[in-house]
C-alpha cells in the first residue's frame, strides 16, 4: 500500500456526500477484494449503475486519491485502495453478510465433535483449522492457560531446594511449574499444602484460587504452619511470565501460499510467516481483540506486527460460563480478505466455542 498519499482530517467526507464517488470507490474496493488487481476508469464506467464517461470517472478517482483513499501503483493506470481506504470501507460502507445455514451447521457440528472427550487445546485447535478451511486464510486461536478450570494439584520434591507444581485441569491438560522451596521445609509440608488446596480447587481457575486464599488468609494460617502456608501461596502464584501464560494455535498457513499474483506477494507471505513465528507479538495483537465485545479488524500497518507483510486479521473474543473473556479466535490473511464474509464467520465461531465452554448451552 502507498504510504505517500495525503491524509486530510475527514477522508470519508467526499464519498459520504457524493453518490458517484461512493459507487466508484466501491468498484475499486470490489475489484481489489476479488482479484487483487488495480481497476481502471474504463472498466469502472462500464460497471457503474449510472452513466458516466471514463473522463468523469478519472476526475472522481483523482479526488479519491487526494483524499488518501486510493492510489495508483507505478505499474498500472488503474487504482487500488490504500489501507486507509480499506479502513473507511470496513467502518462506513461494508454490508456484513450472513452465514448460510449450511455454514452454521458445519461450524457447530465440527466444534461439537471436537469437544467430545477431548481436551480444550484439541477443541481450540479444531476451531483454528475450521476457520482456516472456511476462509482459505490462516486460522488463529489464543487462550489463557490461567483460565483453565483446575481439578487437582500436586507438589513433587525434586531436591531440597526445588519442587515441581503439577496442575491438572478438568479438561485433562497438565501444566508443570518449577517452585523454589523455603529452607528447612519438612517433607510433610508438601502433602499438607496439596491437601489444603485440593479441598478448595475443584472447578476454580488459578485466579479464583488466589482470591479465595487471600480472602481466607486467617483460616489458612490457623490450619497450617507458617512455612506450609507460604508454600501454598507460592504454589498458586508461581508463573512462567505473561507470554507463556498465553497459548497460540495457528493452522492453515499453507493456504496463504495459494493465489499469489507476483514475486512481491511471495515476499509478503514470507514476512507474514516470520511474524507468525514471533508468537508473543501475535498473542499481544490477538489480546487487543479482548478489549471489547464483537469482532475487531486489524488492517496492515495499523499494527506494527503486519506493517511489513501487508496482512490483516479479523478476530473475536470467546467467553466461559461466567461470561469472562478467556480467549480469541481469528483469521489472518492478505489485506484483500473478504471481510463481509469473514466477520460473521469469526463471530459465530467465537460464540460456538463460548457455548461449548458453557457446557454446550
Coordinates of C-alpha atoms in Angstrom, one line a residue:
X1 CA 0.0 0.0 0.0
X2 CA 1.1 3.5 -0.6
X3 CA 2.5 5.5 2.3
X4 CA 2.6 8.7 0.4
X5 CA -1.0 9.7 0.0
X6 CA -2.2 12.9 1.7
X7 CA -4.2 12.4 4.9
X8 CA -6.9 15.0 5.3
X9 CA -8.9 15.3 8.5
X10 CA -12.1 13.6 7.1
X11 CA -11.1 11.1 4.4
X12 CA -14.6 9.8 4.1
X13 CA -16.3 13.2 3.7
X14 CA -16.1 13.2 0.0
X15 CA -17.9 9.9 -0.6
X16 CA -20.3 10.3 2.3
X17 CA -22.0 13.1 0.4
X18 CA -21.3 12.1 -3.2
X19 CA -23.1 9.1 -4.7
X20 CA -20.9 9.0 -7.7
X21 CA -17.8 8.9 -5.5
X22 CA -19.3 6.1 -3.4
X23 CA -20.0 3.9 -6.4
X24 CA -16.6 4.4 -8.0
X25 CA -14.9 3.8 -4.7
X26 CA -17.0 0.6 -4.1
X27 CA -16.0 -0.7 -7.6
X28 CA -12.3 -0.2 -6.8
X29 CA -12.8 -2.0 -3.5
X30 CA -14.7 -4.8 -5.1
X31 CA -12.1 -5.3 -7.8
X32 CA -9.3 -5.4 -5.3
X33 CA -11.0 -7.8 -2.9
X34 CA -12.0 -10.1 -5.8
X35 CA -8.8 -10.1 -7.9
X36 CA -6.1 -8.0 -6.1
X37 CA -5.7 -6.1 -9.4
X38 CA -5.9 -2.3 -10.0
X39 CA -9.2 -1.2 -11.5
X40 CA -9.1 1.3 -14.5
X41 CA -11.6 4.1 -15.3
X42 CA -12.9 2.4 -18.4
X43 CA -13.9 -0.8 -16.5
X44 CA -15.5 1.2 -13.8
X45 CA -17.5 3.3 -16.3
X46 CA -18.9 0.0 -17.7
X47 CA -19.8 -1.4 -14.2
X48 CA -21.5 1.7 -12.7
X49 CA -25.3 1.8 -12.2
X50 CA -25.3 5.4 -13.6
X51 CA -23.9 6.6 -17.0
X52 CA -20.5 8.3 -16.6
X53 CA -17.7 8.8 -19.1
X54 CA -14.3 7.4 -18.4
X55 CA -13.0 11.1 -18.1
X56 CA -15.6 11.8 -15.4
X57 CA -14.6 8.6 -13.6
X58 CA -10.9 9.6 -13.8
X59 CA -11.7 13.0 -12.2
X60 CA -13.5 11.4 -9.3
X61 CA -10.6 8.9 -8.9
X62 CA -8.3 11.9 -8.7
X63 CA -10.4 13.3 -5.8
X64 CA -10.4 9.9 -4.1
X65 CA -6.7 9.8 -4.4
X66 CA -6.3 13.2 -2.9
X67 CA -8.5 12.1 0.0
X68 CA -6.0 9.3 0.7
X69 CA -8.5 6.5 -0.1
X70 CA -6.9 5.1 -3.3
X71 CA -3.6 5.2 -5.1
X72 CA -2.0 4.3 -8.4
X73 CA 0.6 1.6 -8.4
X74 CA 3.5 2.5 -10.6
X75 CA 2.9 -0.4 -13.0
X76 CA -0.7 0.5 -13.8
X77 CA -3.1 3.3 -14.7
X78 CA -5.7 1.6 -12.5
X79 CA -6.2 2.3 -8.8
X80 CA -6.1 0.2 -5.6
X81 CA -7.4 1.1 -2.2
X82 CA -4.9 2.4 0.4
X83 CA -5.1 0.8 3.9
X84 CA -6.9 4.0 4.9
X85 CA -9.4 3.4 2.2
X86 CA -9.9 -0.2 3.3
X87 CA -10.4 1.0 6.9
X88 CA -13.0 3.5 5.7
X89 CA -14.8 0.9 3.7
X90 CA -14.9 -1.6 6.6
X91 CA -16.1 1.0 9.1
X92 CA -18.5 3.0 7.0
X93 CA -19.6 1.1 3.9
X94 CA -19.3 -2.6 4.3
X95 CA -22.5 -4.6 4.5
X96 CA -21.8 -7.7 6.6
X97 CA -23.2 -10.8 5.1
X98 CA -24.9 -13.7 7.0
X99 CA -23.7 -17.2 7.2
X100 CA -25.7 -19.8 5.3
X101 CA -27.5 -22.4 7.3
X102 CA -25.0 -25.0 5.9
X103 CA -22.1 -22.9 7.2
X104 CA -23.6 -22.6 10.6
X105 CA -24.4 -26.3 10.8
X106 CA -20.8 -27.2 9.7
X107 CA -19.3 -24.9 12.3
X108 CA -21.5 -26.3 15.1
X109 CA -21.1 -30.0 14.1
X110 CA -17.3 -29.8 13.7
X111 CA -16.8 -28.0 17.0
X112 CA -19.2 -30.3 19.0
X113 CA -17.4 -33.3 17.6
X114 CA -14.0 -31.8 18.5
X115 CA -15.3 -31.1 22.1
X116 CA -16.4 -34.6 22.7
X117 CA -14.0 -36.4 25.0
X118 CA -11.1 -34.1 24.0
X119 CA -9.1 -31.5 25.8
X120 CA -9.7 -27.8 25.5
X121 CA -6.5 -27.4 23.4
X122 CA -7.7 -30.1 21.0
X123 CA -11.1 -28.3 20.7
X124 CA -9.4 -24.9 20.1
X125 CA -7.1 -26.5 17.5
X126 CA -10.1 -27.7 15.6
X127 CA -11.6 -24.1 15.8
X128 CA -8.4 -22.8 14.2
X129 CA -8.4 -25.4 11.5
X130 CA -12.1 -24.9 10.8
X131 CA -11.7 -21.1 10.3
X132 CA -8.7 -21.8 8.1
X133 CA -10.7 -24.1 5.9
X134 CA -13.7 -21.8 5.6
X135 CA -11.7 -18.7 4.9
X136 CA -8.6 -20.0 3.0
X137 CA -6.5 -17.9 5.4
X138 CA -4.6 -18.9 8.5
X139 CA -6.9 -19.7 11.5
X140 CA -5.5 -18.5 14.8
X141 CA -6.7 -19.0 18.4
X142 CA -5.1 -17.7 21.6
X143 CA -6.2 -18.7 25.1
X144 CA -5.0 -18.0 28.6
X145 CA -3.7 -21.0 30.5
X146 CA -4.6 -19.3 33.7
X147 CA -8.3 -19.6 32.8
X148 CA -8.3 -23.4 32.8
X149 CA -10.6 -24.9 35.4
X150 CA -8.5 -26.9 37.8
X151 CA -9.1 -30.5 39.1
X152 CA -6.0 -31.4 41.1
X153 CA -2.7 -30.0 42.3
X154 CA 0.4 -31.9 43.4
X155 CA 3.8 -30.9 44.8
X156 CA 6.7 -33.2 43.8
X157 CA 10.0 -32.6 45.5
X158 CA 13.0 -32.6 43.1
X159 CA 15.7 -31.8 45.6
X160 CA 15.9 -30.0 49.0
X161 CA 15.6 -26.6 47.3
X162 CA 13.1 -27.2 44.5
X163 CA 9.7 -28.9 43.8
X164 CA 7.5 -29.3 40.8
X165 CA 4.0 -28.0 41.0
X166 CA 1.7 -30.2 38.8
X167 CA -1.6 -28.5 37.9
X168 CA -4.2 -30.8 36.3
X169 CA -7.1 -29.1 34.6
X170 CA -10.6 -30.6 34.3
X171 CA -10.1 -30.8 30.5
X172 CA -7.2 -33.2 31.0
X173 CA -4.4 -30.8 30.3
X174 CA -1.4 -30.8 32.7
X175 CA 1.0 -27.9 33.4
X176 CA 4.2 -28.2 35.4
X177 CA 5.8 -25.3 37.1
X178 CA 9.1 -25.2 39.0
X179 CA 9.0 -23.8 42.5
X180 CA 11.8 -22.8 44.9
X181 CA 11.3 -24.2 48.4
X182 CA 11.9 -22.3 51.6
X183 CA 14.9 -23.6 53.6
X184 CA 14.0 -26.1 56.2
X185 CA 10.7 -27.2 54.7
X186 CA 9.7 -30.7 56.0
X187 CA 8.6 -33.3 53.5
X188 CA 5.1 -33.4 55.2
X189 CA 4.5 -29.8 54.2
X190 CA 4.2 -30.7 50.5
X191 CA 1.4 -33.1 51.3
X192 CA -0.3 -30.7 53.7
X193 CA -0.2 -27.9 51.1
X194 CA -1.6 -30.1 48.4
X195 CA -4.4 -31.4 50.6
X196 CA -5.3 -27.9 51.7
X197 CA -5.5 -26.7 48.0
X198 CA -7.2 -29.8 46.6
X199 CA -10.0 -29.3 49.2
X200 CA -10.8 -26.0 47.6
X201 CA -9.6 -26.3 44.0
X202 CA -12.3 -28.2 42.1
X203 CA -13.7 -26.1 39.2
X204 CA -11.8 -23.0 40.0
X205 CA -9.1 -21.2 38.0
X206 CA -5.8 -20.2 39.5
X207 CA -7.1 -16.6 39.7
X208 CA -10.2 -17.8 41.6
X209 CA -8.0 -19.8 44.0
X210 CA -5.6 -16.9 44.6
X211 CA -8.5 -14.7 45.5
X212 CA -10.1 -17.2 47.8
X213 CA -6.8 -17.9 49.7
X214 CA -6.2 -14.1 50.1
X215 CA -9.8 -13.6 51.4
X216 CA -9.4 -16.5 53.9
X217 CA -5.8 -16.0 54.9
X218 CA -6.6 -16.2 58.7
X219 CA -8.3 -19.6 58.2
X220 CA -5.2 -20.9 56.3
X221 CA -2.8 -19.6 58.9
X222 CA -4.8 -21.3 61.7
X223 CA -4.8 -24.7 59.8
X224 CA -1.2 -24.6 58.5
X225 CA 2.2 -23.7 60.0
X226 CA 4.0 -20.6 58.5
X227 CA 6.2 -22.5 56.1
X228 CA 3.4 -24.6 54.7
X229 CA 1.2 -21.5 54.3
X230 CA 4.0 -19.8 52.4
X231 CA 4.3 -22.9 50.2
X232 CA 0.5 -22.8 49.4
X233 CA 0.8 -19.1 48.3
X234 CA 3.9 -19.8 46.3
X235 CA 2.4 -22.8 44.6
X236 CA -0.5 -21.0 43.1
X237 CA 1.3 -17.7 42.5
X238 CA 4.3 -19.1 40.5
X239 CA 4.2 -18.3 36.8
X240 CA 6.5 -18.5 33.9
X241 CA 5.5 -15.0 32.9
X242 CA 2.7 -13.3 30.8
X243 CA 3.9 -14.5 27.4
X244 CA 3.9 -18.2 28.4
X245 CA 0.5 -17.8 30.1
X246 CA -0.9 -17.3 26.7
X247 CA -1.2 -20.2 24.3
X248 CA -1.2 -19.6 20.5
X249 CA -2.6 -22.1 17.9
X250 CA -2.1 -21.4 14.2
X251 CA -3.5 -23.6 11.4
X252 CA -3.6 -23.3 7.6
X253 CA -0.5 -21.2 6.9
X254 CA -0.2 -23.2 3.6
X255 CA -3.5 -21.5 2.4
X256 CA -1.6 -18.2 2.3
X257 CA 0.6 -19.6 -0.4
X258 CA -2.3 -20.0 -2.8
X259 CA -3.3 -17.4 -5.4
X260 CA -0.1 -15.5 -5.3
X261 CA 0.0 -12.8 -8.0
X262 CA 3.6 -11.8 -8.2
X263 CA 7.0 -12.1 -6.6
X264 CA 6.1 -9.3 -4.1
X265 CA 3.2 -11.5 -2.9
X266 CA 5.6 -14.3 -2.1
X267 CA 7.8 -11.8 -0.2
X268 CA 4.8 -10.6 1.7
X269 CA 3.9 -14.1 2.7
X270 CA 7.5 -14.8 3.7
X271 CA 7.4 -11.8 6.0
X272 CA 4.0 -12.9 7.4
X273 CA 5.3 -16.4 8.3
X274 CA 8.1 -14.6 10.1
X275 CA 5.5 -12.6 12.0
X276 CA 3.6 -15.8 13.0
X277 CA 6.8 -17.3 14.3
X278 CA 7.1 -14.3 16.7
X279 CA 4.4 -15.7 18.8
X280 CA 4.5 -13.1 21.5
X281 CA 3.7 -10.3 19.0
X282 CA 0.8 -12.3 17.6
X283 CA -0.6 -13.0 21.0
X284 CA -0.3 -9.4 22.0
X285 CA -2.2 -8.4 18.9
X286 CA -4.9 -11.0 19.4
X287 CA -5.2 -9.9 23.0
X288 CA -6.2 -6.4 21.8
X289 CA -9.4 -8.1 20.4
X290 CA -10.4 -8.8 24.1
X291 CA -10.8 -5.1 24.6
X292 CA -14.5 -5.1 23.6
X293 CA -17.4 -7.2 22.5
X294 CA -17.7 -8.4 19.0
X295 CA -15.3 -8.6 16.1
X296 CA -12.2 -6.5 15.7
X297 CA -10.5 -5.9 12.3
X298 CA -6.8 -5.0 12.1
X299 CA -5.6 -3.9 8.7
X300 CA -2.0 -3.8 7.5
X301 CA 0.3 -1.2 9.1
X302 CA -2.3 -0.1 11.6
X303 CA -0.4 -2.5 13.8
X304 CA 3.4 -2.9 13.8
X305 CA 3.2 -6.7 13.5
X306 CA 1.8 -6.6 10.0
X307 CA 3.5 -3.3 8.9
X308 CA 5.8 -5.1 6.5
X309 CA 3.7 -8.0 5.3
X310 CA 0.6 -6.1 4.4
X311 CA -1.7 -8.5 6.2
X312 CA -5.0 -8.2 8.0
X313 CA -6.6 -10.0 10.9
X314 CA -10.3 -10.5 11.9
X315 CA -10.7 -11.6 15.5
X316 CA -13.4 -12.1 18.1
X317 CA -13.2 -13.0 21.9
X318 CA -15.0 -16.0 23.4
X319 CA -16.2 -16.4 27.0
X320 CA -16.6 -19.0 29.6
X321 CA -19.6 -20.0 31.7
X322 CA -19.2 -16.9 33.9
X323 CA -19.1 -14.7 30.8
X324 CA -15.4 -13.9 31.3
X325 CA -13.3 -13.5 28.2
X326 CA -10.9 -16.4 28.1
X327 CA -9.5 -16.3 24.6
X328 CA -9.7 -15.1 21.0
X329 CA -10.4 -16.8 17.6
X330 CA -9.5 -15.2 14.3
X331 CA -8.3 -15.3 10.7
X332 CA -5.1 -13.9 9.3
X333 CA -4.7 -13.3 5.6
X334 CA -3.9 -10.6 3.0
X335 CA -5.5 -7.2 3.2
X336 CA -7.9 -8.3 0.4
X337 CA -9.7 -10.7 2.7
X338 CA -13.4 -10.9 2.0
X339 CA -14.2 -9.0 5.2
X340 CA -18.0 -9.1 4.7
X341 CA -18.0 -12.9 4.7
X342 CA -15.3 -13.5 7.3
X343 CA -16.6 -11.1 10.0
X344 CA -19.8 -13.2 10.7
X345 CA -17.8 -16.4 10.3
X346 CA -15.4 -15.4 13.1
X347 CA -18.1 -14.0 15.2
X348 CA -20.2 -17.2 15.0
X349 CA -17.3 -19.5 15.7
X350 CA -16.4 -17.5 18.8
X351 CA -20.0 -17.8 20.0
X352 CA -20.0 -21.6 19.4
X353 CA -16.7 -22.0 21.3
X354 CA -18.1 -20.0 24.2
X355 CA -21.3 -22.2 24.3
X356 CA -19.1 -25.3 24.4
X357 CA -17.2 -23.9 27.3
X358 CA -20.5 -23.2 29.0
X359 CA -21.5 -26.9 28.8
X360 CA -23.0 -26.7 25.3
X361 CA -25.9 -24.4 26.1

